[in-house]
XYZ file of C-alpha atoms in Angstrom:
447
model
C 23.476 35.183 30.783
C 26.418 32.267 30.384
C 23.944 29.505 30.452
C 20.848 31.269 28.673
C 23.204 31.626 25.740
C 23.719 28.038 25.194
C 20.388 26.641 25.913
C 18.868 24.838 22.916
C 15.899 26.956 21.011
C 13.266 24.678 20.675
C 10.769 25.280 17.991
C 7.406 24.361 17.801
C 6.106 20.385 18.273
C 5.944 18.135 15.183
C 2.329 18.683 13.540
C 1.268 14.469 12.804
C -0.567 14.440 9.331
C -3.246 12.001 9.219
C -2.615 8.687 8.204
C -6.073 7.775 7.126
C -8.227 11.002 5.815
C -10.577 8.288 4.180
C -11.379 6.091 6.664
C -13.647 3.082 6.290
C -17.108 3.276 7.228
C -18.039 -0.015 6.779
C -20.840 -1.847 8.825
C -21.462 -5.162 8.798
C -24.954 -6.160 7.730
C -26.672 -7.693 10.413
C -26.998 -11.656 10.655
C -28.401 -14.191 12.291
C -26.627 -16.898 14.376
C -26.570 -20.009 11.770
C -25.236 -23.279 11.422
C -24.325 -25.059 8.434
C -24.542 -28.961 9.051
C -23.731 -32.222 7.012
C -21.469 -30.938 3.904
C -17.667 -31.203 3.047
C -15.991 -28.190 4.695
C -12.705 -26.539 3.842
C -11.686 -24.801 6.308
C -9.278 -22.348 3.891
C -5.723 -23.972 5.640
C -5.364 -27.263 4.514
C -8.032 -28.949 7.274
C -10.926 -30.721 5.664
C -14.599 -32.148 7.364
C -16.709 -34.745 6.322
C -20.097 -34.243 7.264
C -18.870 -31.102 9.372
C -20.353 -28.115 11.117
C -19.858 -24.552 10.779
C -21.012 -22.124 13.831
C -21.434 -18.243 12.381
C -22.436 -16.031 15.142
C -22.179 -11.964 16.234
C -20.250 -11.773 12.472
C -17.103 -14.144 13.435
C -16.673 -17.930 12.997
C -17.933 -19.498 16.058
C -17.159 -23.102 15.787
C -15.575 -25.419 12.828
C -15.879 -29.085 13.462
C -17.493 -32.537 12.482
C -20.990 -33.611 13.334
C -20.479 -33.263 16.886
C -19.948 -29.383 17.171
C -22.551 -28.215 19.248
C -25.158 -26.017 17.290
C -26.592 -23.012 19.994
C -29.910 -23.526 20.419
C -32.035 -21.130 18.492
C -30.037 -20.990 15.468
C -31.141 -21.020 11.822
C -29.895 -24.632 10.239
C -28.650 -24.693 6.803
C -29.056 -28.101 6.055
C -26.276 -28.991 3.452
C -25.468 -32.442 2.980
C -23.787 -33.403 -0.750
C -22.688 -29.489 -0.645
C -19.327 -28.285 0.220
C -18.612 -25.236 2.437
C -15.163 -23.288 2.264
C -14.265 -19.530 2.858
C -15.085 -16.696 0.870
C -12.787 -16.324 -1.780
C -10.312 -13.342 -2.189
C -9.474 -11.944 -5.526
C -6.010 -9.768 -5.225
C -6.124 -8.390 -8.153
C -9.069 -6.722 -9.701
C -10.176 -3.613 -11.424
C -13.660 -3.116 -10.353
C -15.136 -0.221 -9.696
C -12.122 1.415 -11.068
C -13.346 0.207 -15.000
C -16.326 -0.886 -13.787
C -19.068 -2.702 -16.509
C -20.836 -0.767 -18.448
C -17.108 0.205 -19.395
C -17.204 3.407 -21.409
C -14.480 6.201 -21.818
C -16.538 8.104 -18.856
C -16.182 5.335 -16.667
C -12.288 4.683 -17.563
C -10.487 5.285 -14.351
C -7.828 2.941 -13.470
C -4.295 4.327 -15.463
C -2.534 7.344 -14.377
C -0.917 7.252 -17.589
C 0.257 10.913 -17.284
C 4.187 10.650 -15.759
C 6.233 6.551 -14.938
C 5.853 7.501 -11.607
C 2.040 8.549 -9.851
C 2.706 7.497 -6.248
C 0.444 10.117 -5.131
C -2.718 8.605 -6.703
C -5.017 6.144 -4.777
C -7.498 3.332 -6.658
C -10.219 4.204 -4.279
C -10.571 7.799 -5.662
C -12.099 5.934 -8.779
C -13.955 3.515 -7.183
C -17.942 3.152 -8.386
C -19.425 1.687 -5.637
C -22.661 1.036 -8.327
C -20.405 -1.056 -10.219
C -23.015 -4.491 -11.317
C -19.531 -5.759 -10.878
C -19.233 -6.232 -7.395
C -22.180 -7.858 -7.368
C -21.566 -10.531 -10.553
C -18.091 -11.477 -8.188
C -20.636 -12.198 -5.332
C -23.066 -14.205 -6.487
C -21.311 -16.695 -9.236
C -18.007 -15.861 -8.092
C -18.323 -16.506 -4.057
C -15.830 -13.108 -3.596
C -16.557 -11.724 -0.550
C -12.926 -9.234 -0.439
C -11.560 -7.789 -3.040
C -8.215 -5.262 -3.828
C -8.660 -2.705 -6.368
C -5.271 -2.145 -8.630
C -4.681 0.951 -10.426
C -3.261 -0.155 -13.749
C -0.124 -0.894 -14.411
C 1.063 1.286 -17.122
C 3.358 3.211 -14.933
C 6.530 2.101 -13.062
C 4.545 3.657 -9.834
C 0.908 3.066 -10.679
C -0.758 4.178 -6.739
C -2.302 2.916 -3.753
C -4.523 -0.493 -3.952
C -7.726 -0.409 -1.590
C -8.946 -3.389 0.034
C -12.706 -4.011 -0.127
C -15.423 -6.354 1.561
C -18.056 -6.887 -1.506
C -20.949 -5.323 0.046
C -23.459 -3.215 -1.356
C -22.545 0.337 -0.365
C -23.549 3.998 -1.494
C -19.679 5.322 -0.661
C -16.531 3.277 -1.402
C -15.939 3.691 2.493
C -18.357 1.586 3.300
C -17.038 -0.761 1.422
C -13.591 -0.286 2.529
C -12.204 -3.623 4.501
C -11.608 -1.765 8.115
C -7.738 -2.421 8.956
C -6.134 -3.648 6.399
C -3.418 -1.882 4.875
C -2.591 0.238 1.655
C -0.583 -1.446 -1.379
C 1.164 0.335 -3.410
C 0.926 -1.170 -7.384
C 3.962 -1.501 -9.113
C 5.035 -2.679 -12.793
C 8.107 -3.461 -14.201
C 8.238 -4.736 -18.077
C 6.520 -3.994 -21.377
C 3.984 -1.717 -19.910
C 5.858 1.754 -18.834
C 8.172 1.261 -21.661
C 4.756 0.976 -24.270
C 3.089 4.422 -22.425
C 6.084 6.313 -21.945
C 8.693 5.000 -24.310
C 7.082 8.092 -27.388
C 6.878 10.777 -23.633
C 10.088 11.375 -22.551
C 10.868 7.610 -21.236
C 11.434 5.174 -20.207
C 11.989 3.400 -23.345
C 14.079 0.510 -21.802
C 13.876 -1.477 -19.404
C 17.043 -0.328 -17.856
C 15.457 3.275 -18.432
C 12.939 1.032 -15.854
C 14.723 0.719 -13.333
C 16.630 3.956 -13.469
C 13.754 6.081 -13.208
C 12.457 3.394 -10.418
C 15.375 3.739 -8.091
C 15.874 7.276 -8.437
C 12.423 7.486 -7.358
C 13.367 5.489 -4.143
C 16.555 8.067 -3.592
C 13.812 10.917 -3.456
C 11.349 8.635 -1.523
C 14.774 8.019 1.220
C 15.299 11.917 1.162
C 11.942 12.661 1.908
C 11.429 10.023 4.601
C 14.572 11.232 6.404
C 13.334 14.628 6.406
C 9.982 13.821 7.815
C 11.543 11.163 10.679
C 13.849 14.061 12.014
C 10.900 16.973 12.205
C 8.439 13.787 14.042
C 11.024 13.393 16.387
C 12.382 16.977 16.688
C 9.922 19.619 15.804
C 10.816 22.720 14.223
C 9.805 24.019 10.821
C 7.691 20.973 8.855
C 8.893 19.995 5.654
C 6.876 20.351 2.229
C 4.189 18.036 1.836
C 4.593 15.701 -1.141
C 1.042 13.107 -1.698
C 3.438 10.811 -3.870
C 5.978 10.714 -1.350
C 4.036 10.106 1.570
C 3.197 6.827 -0.105
C 6.934 5.381 -0.408
C 7.888 6.408 2.841
C 5.051 4.673 3.985
C 6.220 1.389 2.137
C 9.783 2.378 3.755
C 8.458 2.569 6.875
C 6.781 -1.136 6.118
C 3.034 0.265 6.494
C 2.247 0.293 2.889
C 2.074 -3.440 0.890
C 4.021 -3.521 -2.399
C 2.271 -5.435 -4.948
C 4.511 -5.532 -8.112
C 3.049 -6.564 -11.634
C 5.836 -8.467 -13.250
C 6.420 -11.311 -15.742
C 9.820 -12.921 -16.275
C 11.064 -14.791 -14.126
C 15.396 -12.038 -14.307
C 13.202 -9.076 -14.372
C 11.161 -10.090 -10.935
C 14.664 -11.310 -9.773
C 16.026 -7.480 -10.446
C 13.228 -5.979 -8.925
C 14.141 -8.157 -5.364
C 17.628 -6.713 -5.524
C 16.457 -3.421 -6.276
C 14.025 -3.551 -3.425
C 16.968 -4.796 -0.835
C 19.169 -1.915 -2.367
C 16.774 0.653 -0.908
C 15.227 -0.850 1.840
C 11.734 -2.162 1.628
C 10.076 -5.215 0.376
C 7.897 -6.835 -1.884
C 4.948 -8.516 -0.624
C 3.348 -9.614 -4.126
C 4.234 -10.170 -7.855
C 0.889 -9.892 -10.277
C 0.452 -11.757 -13.219
C 4.154 -13.658 -12.599
C 3.771 -15.636 -15.450
C 7.639 -17.254 -14.911
C 6.995 -17.140 -11.210
C 8.030 -21.177 -11.330
C 11.436 -20.273 -12.762
C 12.403 -18.566 -9.718
C 10.060 -20.373 -7.391
C 12.918 -20.708 -4.523
C 14.027 -17.368 -5.062
C 10.522 -16.139 -4.004
C 10.047 -17.898 -0.744
C 13.132 -17.433 0.394
C 11.771 -13.309 0.304
C 9.059 -14.235 1.292
C 7.102 -12.895 -1.645
C 3.677 -13.768 -2.789
C 3.124 -15.285 -6.925
C -0.359 -13.984 -7.929
C -1.490 -16.244 -11.197
C -3.362 -17.211 -14.043
C -3.663 -21.224 -14.190
C -3.229 -21.172 -17.951
C -3.507 -17.303 -19.822
C -0.377 -16.317 -21.172
C 1.893 -15.618 -24.668
C -0.531 -12.408 -25.447
C 2.570 -10.220 -25.316
C 6.422 -10.619 -25.614
C 7.312 -10.739 -21.456
C 4.307 -13.307 -20.605
C 5.240 -15.719 -23.581
C 7.313 -18.254 -21.716
C 4.322 -19.531 -19.298
C 3.109 -22.929 -17.942
C 0.337 -24.751 -16.660
C 2.112 -26.192 -14.064
C 3.413 -22.257 -12.631
C 1.180 -22.493 -9.615
C 1.517 -25.560 -8.407
C 5.424 -25.409 -8.636
C 5.603 -22.161 -6.962
C 3.468 -24.407 -3.582
C 5.791 -27.139 -3.903
C 9.167 -24.973 -3.371
C 6.922 -23.589 -0.365
C 6.235 -20.132 -1.551
C 2.791 -18.295 -1.070
C 0.334 -19.141 -4.511
C -2.542 -17.450 -5.477
C -4.903 -17.343 -8.353
C -5.901 -14.084 -9.055
C -7.936 -12.577 -12.116
C -7.539 -8.921 -13.271
C -10.424 -9.319 -15.432
C -14.107 -8.855 -14.279
C -15.418 -12.354 -15.729
C -12.312 -14.098 -14.474
C -13.084 -13.004 -11.265
C -16.577 -15.219 -11.368
C -14.453 -18.407 -12.171
C -11.600 -18.098 -9.912
C -12.838 -21.900 -8.529
C -12.750 -23.191 -12.077
C -8.935 -21.434 -12.196
C -7.603 -23.744 -9.347
C -9.084 -26.816 -10.609
C -6.938 -26.078 -13.175
C -4.243 -25.617 -11.536
C -4.301 -28.656 -9.042
C -5.073 -30.664 -12.290
C -1.689 -29.729 -13.920
C 0.245 -30.052 -10.536
C -1.194 -33.680 -10.059
C -0.219 -35.012 -13.443
C 3.316 -33.188 -12.381
C 3.492 -35.635 -9.520
C 2.387 -32.219 -6.930
C -0.424 -34.283 -4.914
C -1.664 -31.799 -3.035
C -5.483 -31.906 -1.807
C -8.485 -30.213 -2.741
C -8.792 -28.811 0.646
C -5.525 -27.572 0.474
C -5.647 -25.859 -2.683
C -8.276 -23.994 -1.704
C -5.615 -21.998 0.015
C -5.114 -20.825 -3.119
C -8.303 -18.655 -2.998
C -8.160 -17.493 0.447
C -5.670 -17.903 2.944
C -2.858 -17.028 0.942
C -4.279 -13.832 -0.754
C -5.069 -12.415 2.712
C -1.751 -13.303 3.848
C -0.463 -11.444 1.216
C -2.876 -8.587 1.833
C -2.215 -8.636 5.208
C -5.045 -9.763 6.940
C -4.951 -13.512 7.077
C -5.358 -12.642 11.074
C -9.177 -11.381 10.544
C -10.172 -13.470 7.113
C -9.479 -16.103 4.856
C -9.791 -19.183 6.482
C -12.872 -20.931 9.080
C -10.602 -20.699 12.152
C -12.577 -19.384 15.065
C -12.911 -15.867 15.741
C -12.134 -14.959 12.418
C -14.525 -12.894 10.132
C -17.725 -15.337 9.036
C -16.901 -14.724 5.065
C -18.209 -18.246 3.612
C -19.518 -19.915 0.715
C -22.021 -22.694 0.435
C -21.339 -24.263 -3.066
C -24.442 -26.141 -4.429
C -21.067 -29.497 -5.227
C -17.468 -30.009 -5.560
C -16.254 -25.947 -5.582
C -13.508 -27.432 -8.413
C -15.982 -28.517 -10.671
C -17.004 -26.723 -13.646
C -21.061 -27.037 -12.905
C -21.037 -26.024 -9.425
C -21.844 -22.775 -8.526
C -22.149 -20.032 -5.485
C -25.985 -21.840 -3.269
C -25.633 -18.677 -0.244
C -22.587 -16.422 0.163
C -22.506 -14.893 3.981
C -19.996 -12.065 4.610
C -19.129 -11.375 8.556
C -22.178 -13.640 9.298
C -24.849 -11.851 6.933
C -26.738 -13.912 4.564
C -25.937 -11.744 1.490
C -26.765 -14.001 -1.541
C -28.879 -17.108 -1.822
C -29.314 -18.726 -4.778
C -32.889 -19.912 -3.902
C -34.309 -16.847 -2.766
C -34.409 -13.268 -5.394
C -34.584 -11.126 -3.002
C -30.687 -12.100 -1.668
C -29.690 -11.823 -5.578
C -28.251 -7.743 -4.895
C -28.891 -5.082 -7.938
C -27.084 -1.610 -7.695
C -28.752 1.575 -7.553
C -27.829 1.654 -11.456
C -29.214 -1.208 -12.783
C -32.691 -0.632 -11.290
C -34.840 -0.542 -14.406
C -32.342 -1.463 -17.040
C -32.348 -4.670 -19.536
C -31.269 -8.072 -17.049
C -32.179 -5.981 -14.146
C -30.536 -8.704 -10.676
C -29.610 -11.258 -13.963
C -26.232 -13.002 -12.499
C -26.428 -15.640 -15.457
């Protein structure tokens, strides 16, 4: 009896929470074995091949090299002499689908501006797959993948989602398979402006206090759930906001932090150390050049514009050399858009940054600079092992440009996603038109 009295009473085993309740249903479109030959090829990681050959088969890059690269028998041959081939562009900061075109109040679904901390909302639940902006980004910009972020009204804006830029009836049909979720955070003027007259925070110190208090709550939640998942017993109450923050603390969800000023970015890095998470990227990062070494040391990417700043006080102190200076310090420099029109010209934005960097003495090659548009973005999204460069076995996300892609006059001629030809400027049947556009004026117009 004594032995029975001391035996530990076991509770019910832990219930496992479904971490992926809205799974990707993406299936690649069918594509033919294709060989693009004769082009100047940028592989996305810095290598360049003149008179190069790229072979696409079974949805992946099968081979990249010079003119001696073997071409499979029966492959569709694309004569690309005088043209350029690159990996598809990846935009890490887009609101397409959440702020679609047409932009009406009825379609305004990007900011859940009802409380300073809303990590419980998910951008994917606002995505409208029929947004004509997706096709514009594909046909005019050569964008093959993109991250849809919630807006920056909140200190915690919610989860982001990564999409393949393909036509689909549902968001899940576009969802990049295996891409980690992101958490949008913000600092500075936006949360102050939105919540200053709604109970706060009204200052930068208030922003940080609210952010720290939220993380302390998340740490407590994590401890509670970690104990439950290890020992079982009574299941703790579920909190969708804390689920997301626990995912960050576990390293499963990547933080993308809207922040302009260098001093604020430095504070956010310290805060992340205090609370035990990593900032994967700063978004907008107008003053990244002032702390480029700090960003490099912390492995934090900076997503930036080439020459857009000064539209509010915290974005005042920009310089044209921001992107190349972050790169020169050994950091992860990214060109982003945050704009439905800008996403169609990211190659030109990179060209401006490249020219400004060279004038300042940062002499990198054109092929190297393409990292700012594909490989580094993929790295910041946790998908660089799948896409972002033309390496054997990676997804065949490829753009054929009708000239040097750093020229203002150059346009995408063809775009492949997972080896399927999704756009061809010379074939009207391969100009994507969403269901919403059918019967509308300008249908299929990609000017």
